[in-house]
Short mmCIF file of C-alpha atoms in Angstrom, two decimals:
data_model
loop_
_atom_site.label_atom_id
_atom_site.label_comp_id
_atom_site.label_asym_id
_atom_site.label_seq_id
_atom_site.Cartn_x
_atom_site.Cartn_y
_atom_site.Cartn_z
CA MET U 1 -1.83 -7.04 59.78
CA ALA U 2 -4.23 -6.92 56.92
CA ASP U 3 -3.19 -8.72 53.77
CA SER U 4 -2.29 -6.22 51.09
CA GLY U 5 -3.30 -8.66 48.31
CA LEU U 6 0.05 -8.58 46.63
CA SER U 7 2.90 -10.86 47.59
CA LEU U 8 6.47 -9.88 47.39
CA ASP U 9 7.32 -12.29 44.66
CA GLU U 10 4.68 -11.17 42.30
CA ASN U 11 5.60 -8.97 39.37
CA VAL U 12 4.13 -5.50 38.65
CA ARG U 13 3.25 -4.69 35.11
CA VAL U 14 4.57 -1.29 34.13
CA TYR U 15 3.34 0.66 31.06
CA THR U 16 5.79 2.96 29.51
CA ASP U 17 5.80 5.04 26.27
CA VAL U 18 8.62 4.14 23.88
CA PRO U 19 9.58 5.72 20.50
CA ARG U 20 8.15 3.94 17.47
CA HIS U 21 7.94 6.09 14.29
CA SER U 22 9.88 9.17 13.29
CA ALA U 23 8.09 12.29 12.17
CA LEU U 24 9.14 11.75 8.62
CA VAL U 25 7.68 8.20 8.57
CA ARG U 26 4.39 9.51 10.11
CA VAL U 27 3.96 12.37 7.70
CA THR U 28 4.79 10.43 4.56
CA HIS U 29 2.54 7.57 5.75
CA TRP U 30 -0.52 9.73 6.15
CA LEU U 31 0.22 11.80 3.05
CA THR U 32 0.53 8.61 1.04
CA SER U 33 -2.58 7.31 2.57
CA LEU U 34 -4.52 10.40 1.39
CA CYS U 35 -3.11 10.15 -2.14
CA VAL U 36 -3.84 6.42 -2.35
CA LEU U 37 -7.41 7.10 -1.39
CA ALA U 38 -7.65 9.84 -4.05
CA LEU U 39 -6.07 7.54 -6.60
CA LEU U 40 -8.50 4.68 -5.89
CA LEU U 41 -11.57 6.89 -6.03
CA SER U 42 -10.40 8.75 -9.18
CA GLY U 43 -9.24 5.49 -10.76
CA ILE U 44 -12.68 3.92 -10.28
CA GLU U 45 -14.30 6.95 -12.09
CA ILE U 46 -11.74 6.64 -14.99
CA LEU U 47 -12.49 2.89 -15.14
CA ILE U 48 -16.27 3.52 -15.39
CA SER U 49 -15.69 5.72 -18.42
CA HIS U 50 -14.33 2.71 -20.41
CA PRO U 51 -14.55 -0.66 -18.50
CA ARG U 52 -12.89 -2.62 -21.36
CA PHE U 53 -9.36 -3.78 -21.42
CA TYR U 54 -7.03 -4.49 -24.38
CA TRP U 55 -3.51 -5.64 -25.11
CA GLY U 56 -1.04 -3.92 -27.37
CA GLU U 57 -0.86 -0.32 -28.50
CA THR U 58 -4.40 0.54 -29.40
CA GLY U 59 -7.89 -0.42 -28.30
CA THR U 60 -11.34 1.02 -29.10
CA VAL U 61 -14.96 0.16 -28.90
CA MET U 62 -14.56 -1.08 -32.52
CA THR U 63 -11.85 -3.62 -31.54
CA PRO U 64 -12.11 -6.79 -29.62
CA SER U 65 -11.29 -6.47 -25.92
CA LEU U 66 -9.07 -8.66 -23.82
CA PHE U 67 -11.74 -8.72 -21.12
CA ASP U 68 -14.55 -6.44 -19.87
CA ILE U 69 -15.58 -5.35 -16.34
CA PRO U 70 -19.37 -6.05 -16.11
CA ILE U 71 -20.41 -2.60 -15.06
CA PRO U 72 -22.32 0.19 -16.86
CA ALA U 73 -20.16 2.78 -18.48
CA SER U 74 -20.34 6.60 -18.18
CA ARG U 75 -20.10 7.03 -21.99
CA PRO U 76 -22.95 6.06 -24.25
CA TRP U 77 -20.71 4.88 -27.12
CA VAL U 78 -19.02 2.26 -24.85
CA LYS U 79 -21.40 -0.69 -25.12
CA THR U 80 -21.58 -2.74 -21.91
CA GLY U 81 -24.96 -4.39 -22.31
CA TYR U 82 -26.66 -2.04 -19.89
CA GLY U 83 -29.58 0.10 -20.92
CA PHE U 84 -28.34 3.16 -19.12
CA VAL U 85 -25.06 5.08 -18.50
CA LEU U 86 -23.59 6.48 -15.34
CA PRO U 87 -22.76 10.20 -14.83
CA ASP U 88 -19.56 11.09 -16.59
CA GLN U 89 -16.95 12.15 -13.96
CA ASN U 90 -13.93 11.66 -16.29
CA GLY U 91 -12.79 15.28 -16.26
CA TRP U 92 -12.12 15.87 -12.47
CA SER U 93 -11.17 12.27 -11.89
CA ARG U 94 -8.29 12.34 -14.41
CA ASN U 95 -7.10 15.69 -12.94
CA LEU U 96 -7.21 14.40 -9.45
CA HIS U 97 -5.51 11.12 -10.47
CA PHE U 98 -2.70 12.98 -12.11
CA GLU U 99 -2.10 15.41 -9.20
CA ALA U 100 -2.30 12.67 -6.47
CA ALA U 101 0.10 10.45 -8.50
CA TRP U 102 2.79 13.18 -8.62
CA ILE U 103 2.37 13.96 -4.98
CA ILE U 104 2.82 10.28 -4.11
CA VAL U 105 5.96 10.17 -6.34
CA LEU U 106 7.55 13.11 -4.62
CA THR U 107 6.51 11.82 -1.16
CA GLY U 108 7.96 8.42 -2.00
CA LEU U 109 11.27 9.94 -3.10
CA VAL U 110 11.55 11.96 0.12
CA TYR U 111 10.71 8.80 2.11
CA VAL U 112 13.15 6.46 0.35
CA ILE U 113 16.07 8.96 0.31
CA SER U 114 15.57 9.92 4.01
CA SER U 115 15.11 6.28 5.04
CA LEU U 116 18.30 5.24 3.28
CA ARG U 117 20.22 8.02 4.99
CA ALA U 118 18.69 7.11 8.41
CA ARG U 119 19.11 3.32 7.83
CA HIS U 120 15.39 2.93 8.35
CA PHE U 121 15.20 -0.02 6.04
CA ARG U 122 18.07 -1.82 7.59
CA LYS U 123 16.81 -1.23 11.06
CA HIS U 124 13.08 -1.80 10.62
CA LEU U 125 12.25 -3.52 7.30
CA LEU U 126 15.02 -5.93 6.39
CA PRO U 127 14.30 -9.33 7.91
CA GLY U 128 16.56 -10.15 10.85
CA SER U 129 16.75 -13.83 10.34
CA THR U 130 18.29 -15.76 7.48
CA GLY U 131 18.33 -19.25 6.08
CA SER U 132 16.16 -21.84 7.78
CA ALA U 133 15.37 -19.54 10.65
CA PHE U 134 13.89 -17.08 8.17
CA TRP U 135 11.56 -19.55 6.59
CA LYS U 136 10.60 -20.82 10.00
CA ASP U 137 9.58 -17.28 10.95
CA VAL U 138 7.59 -16.97 7.75
CA ALA U 139 5.78 -20.26 8.29
CA ASN U 140 4.90 -19.26 11.95
CA HIS U 141 3.45 -15.97 10.92
CA LEU U 142 1.44 -17.44 8.05
CA ARG U 143 -0.10 -19.85 10.60
CA PHE U 144 -0.91 -16.94 12.84
CA ARG U 145 1.30 -18.28 15.67
CA PRO U 146 1.50 -15.93 18.71
CA THR U 147 4.36 -13.45 18.64
CA ASP U 148 6.61 -12.50 21.51
CA ALA U 149 6.29 -9.27 23.42
CA ALA U 150 9.10 -7.54 21.56
CA GLU U 151 7.50 -8.22 18.16
CA ALA U 152 4.03 -7.19 19.27
CA TRP U 153 4.72 -3.62 18.50
CA SER U 154 7.33 -4.12 15.70
CA TYR U 155 7.19 -5.42 12.21
CA ASN U 156 7.05 -9.16 11.86
CA VAL U 157 8.92 -10.94 9.00
CA VAL U 158 5.87 -11.19 6.78
CA GLN U 159 5.16 -7.47 7.21
CA ARG U 160 8.70 -6.67 6.41
CA LEU U 161 8.73 -8.64 3.17
CA ALA U 162 5.34 -7.22 2.18
CA TYR U 163 6.43 -3.53 2.78
CA LEU U 164 9.72 -4.15 0.88
CA VAL U 165 7.85 -5.65 -2.15
CA VAL U 166 5.33 -2.77 -2.16
CA ILE U 167 7.92 -0.02 -1.76
CA PHE U 168 10.50 -1.34 -4.21
CA ALA U 169 8.40 -3.25 -6.72
CA LEU U 170 4.74 -2.76 -6.69
CA VAL U 171 4.61 1.01 -6.39
CA PRO U 172 7.47 1.75 -8.82
CA PHE U 173 5.81 -0.53 -11.43
CA LEU U 174 2.54 1.19 -10.85
CA ILE U 175 4.11 4.56 -11.48
CA TRP U 176 5.91 3.17 -14.56
CA THR U 177 2.70 1.83 -16.18
CA GLY U 178 0.90 5.09 -15.26
CA LEU U 179 3.58 7.17 -16.97
CA ALA U 180 3.46 4.86 -19.98
CA MET U 181 -0.18 6.00 -20.57
CA SER U 182 0.84 9.68 -20.87
CA PRO U 183 1.24 10.68 -24.45
CA ALA U 184 3.41 13.71 -23.53
CA LEU U 185 5.89 11.58 -21.61
CA VAL U 186 5.98 8.71 -24.05
CA SER U 187 6.80 11.17 -26.86
CA VAL U 188 9.95 12.03 -24.97
CA PHE U 189 10.62 8.67 -23.36
CA PRO U 190 9.17 6.10 -25.71
CA PHE U 191 10.80 3.19 -23.94
CA LEU U 192 8.31 3.63 -21.08
CA VAL U 193 5.47 2.21 -23.28
CA THR U 194 7.52 -0.10 -25.64
CA ALA U 195 8.95 -1.93 -22.59
CA VAL U 196 5.40 -2.98 -21.51
CA GLY U 197 4.01 -3.76 -24.93
CA GLY U 198 1.95 -0.67 -25.72
CA GLN U 199 -0.35 1.86 -24.08
CA GLN U 200 -3.23 -0.54 -23.76
CA SER U 201 -0.96 -3.18 -22.27
CA ALA U 202 0.30 -0.60 -19.81
CA ARG U 203 -3.37 0.19 -18.82
CA THR U 204 -4.19 -3.50 -18.37
CA ILE U 205 -1.08 -4.11 -16.24
CA HIS U 206 -1.81 -0.94 -14.24
CA PHE U 207 -5.27 -2.29 -13.44
CA PHE U 208 -3.98 -5.64 -12.08
CA LEU U 209 -1.23 -3.92 -10.07
CA SER U 210 -3.97 -1.67 -8.58
CA LEU U 211 -5.80 -4.75 -7.47
CA LEU U 212 -2.76 -6.11 -5.81
CA LEU U 213 -2.28 -2.76 -3.97
CA VAL U 214 -5.95 -2.91 -2.85
CA LEU U 215 -5.34 -6.47 -1.59
CA PHE U 216 -2.24 -5.33 0.30
CA LEU U 217 -4.16 -2.52 1.95
CA VAL U 218 -6.95 -4.87 3.07
CA VAL U 219 -4.31 -7.28 4.56
CA HIS U 220 -2.33 -4.45 6.06
CA ILE U 221 -5.43 -2.97 7.91
CA ALA U 222 -6.39 -6.46 9.09
CA MET U 223 -2.88 -7.07 10.49
CA VAL U 224 -2.92 -3.72 12.22
CA TRP U 225 -6.25 -4.56 13.80
CA ARG U 226 -4.98 -7.99 14.96
CA ALA U 227 -1.84 -6.49 16.42
CA GLY U 228 -3.67 -3.86 18.38
CA PHE U 229 -5.43 -1.17 16.39
CA ARG U 230 -5.48 1.57 19.08
CA ASN U 231 -1.76 1.17 19.93
CA ARG U 232 -0.74 0.95 16.27
CA MET U 233 -2.73 4.04 15.33
CA ARG U 234 -1.32 5.94 18.33
CA ALA U 235 2.15 5.06 17.22
CA MET U 236 1.53 6.26 13.70
CA ILE U 237 -0.01 9.54 14.92
CA THR U 238 2.14 10.44 17.95
CA GLY U 239 5.31 8.42 17.17
CA ARG U 240 5.19 6.50 20.42
CA VAL U 241 3.76 3.19 21.45
CA VAL U 242 2.77 1.72 24.81
CA SER U 243 5.20 -1.01 25.95
CA GLN U 244 4.45 -3.51 28.75
CA LYS U 245 7.16 -4.65 31.06
CA ASP U 246 7.02 -6.88 34.17
CA HIS U 247 9.05 -5.68 37.04
CA PRO U 248 9.52 -7.63 40.29
#
């Protein structure tokens, strides 16, 4: 008899589709992604209109700055050392920034409330290990140690910590400092700005928090790519992921 090329004791690798993300997680993820992109683009335009930062309640071109961003401005009265100004896009950029910010606030509220009710945070984001085992997991992932098959399509401990910090600390503080720069809201809720030391302080803090968010996004995309970009994107679009299992 001809040899079939496969012995009886060899395993057969089977590929199956398994559920990964709910429809709510996928919709809020992509809606948030679009809003973050709009916020970053409009935020850059707003920054170009006045690339100087201050601390306290007030700050103008006539007062010393805390630090400057070395780029040309879009307004001629903002002296940056360049002999030209960029096109002023401050109007549409502020409107887009405002609208995208409120959409992301409402989307975030829907995501958090629904995730709490469905126990999404407990199931998928809270670290499973505690004590010394937890710190060992963190060290292994920071050293880029290989993960097991079950973790290849799930969140590892570093990702879980990063997502929790972004969801419950970074984004809320970004929203707070953004609201603190709104004269209309501050007139009703003055504690928004007094708690951070003034409107210019809120703007400066908002800028650094935005840089942290950009850093998170870069690392997030890199980790998605490292874990398998096609499968991860498929999971976030269709809600299912390809799982590999060996069967005898």
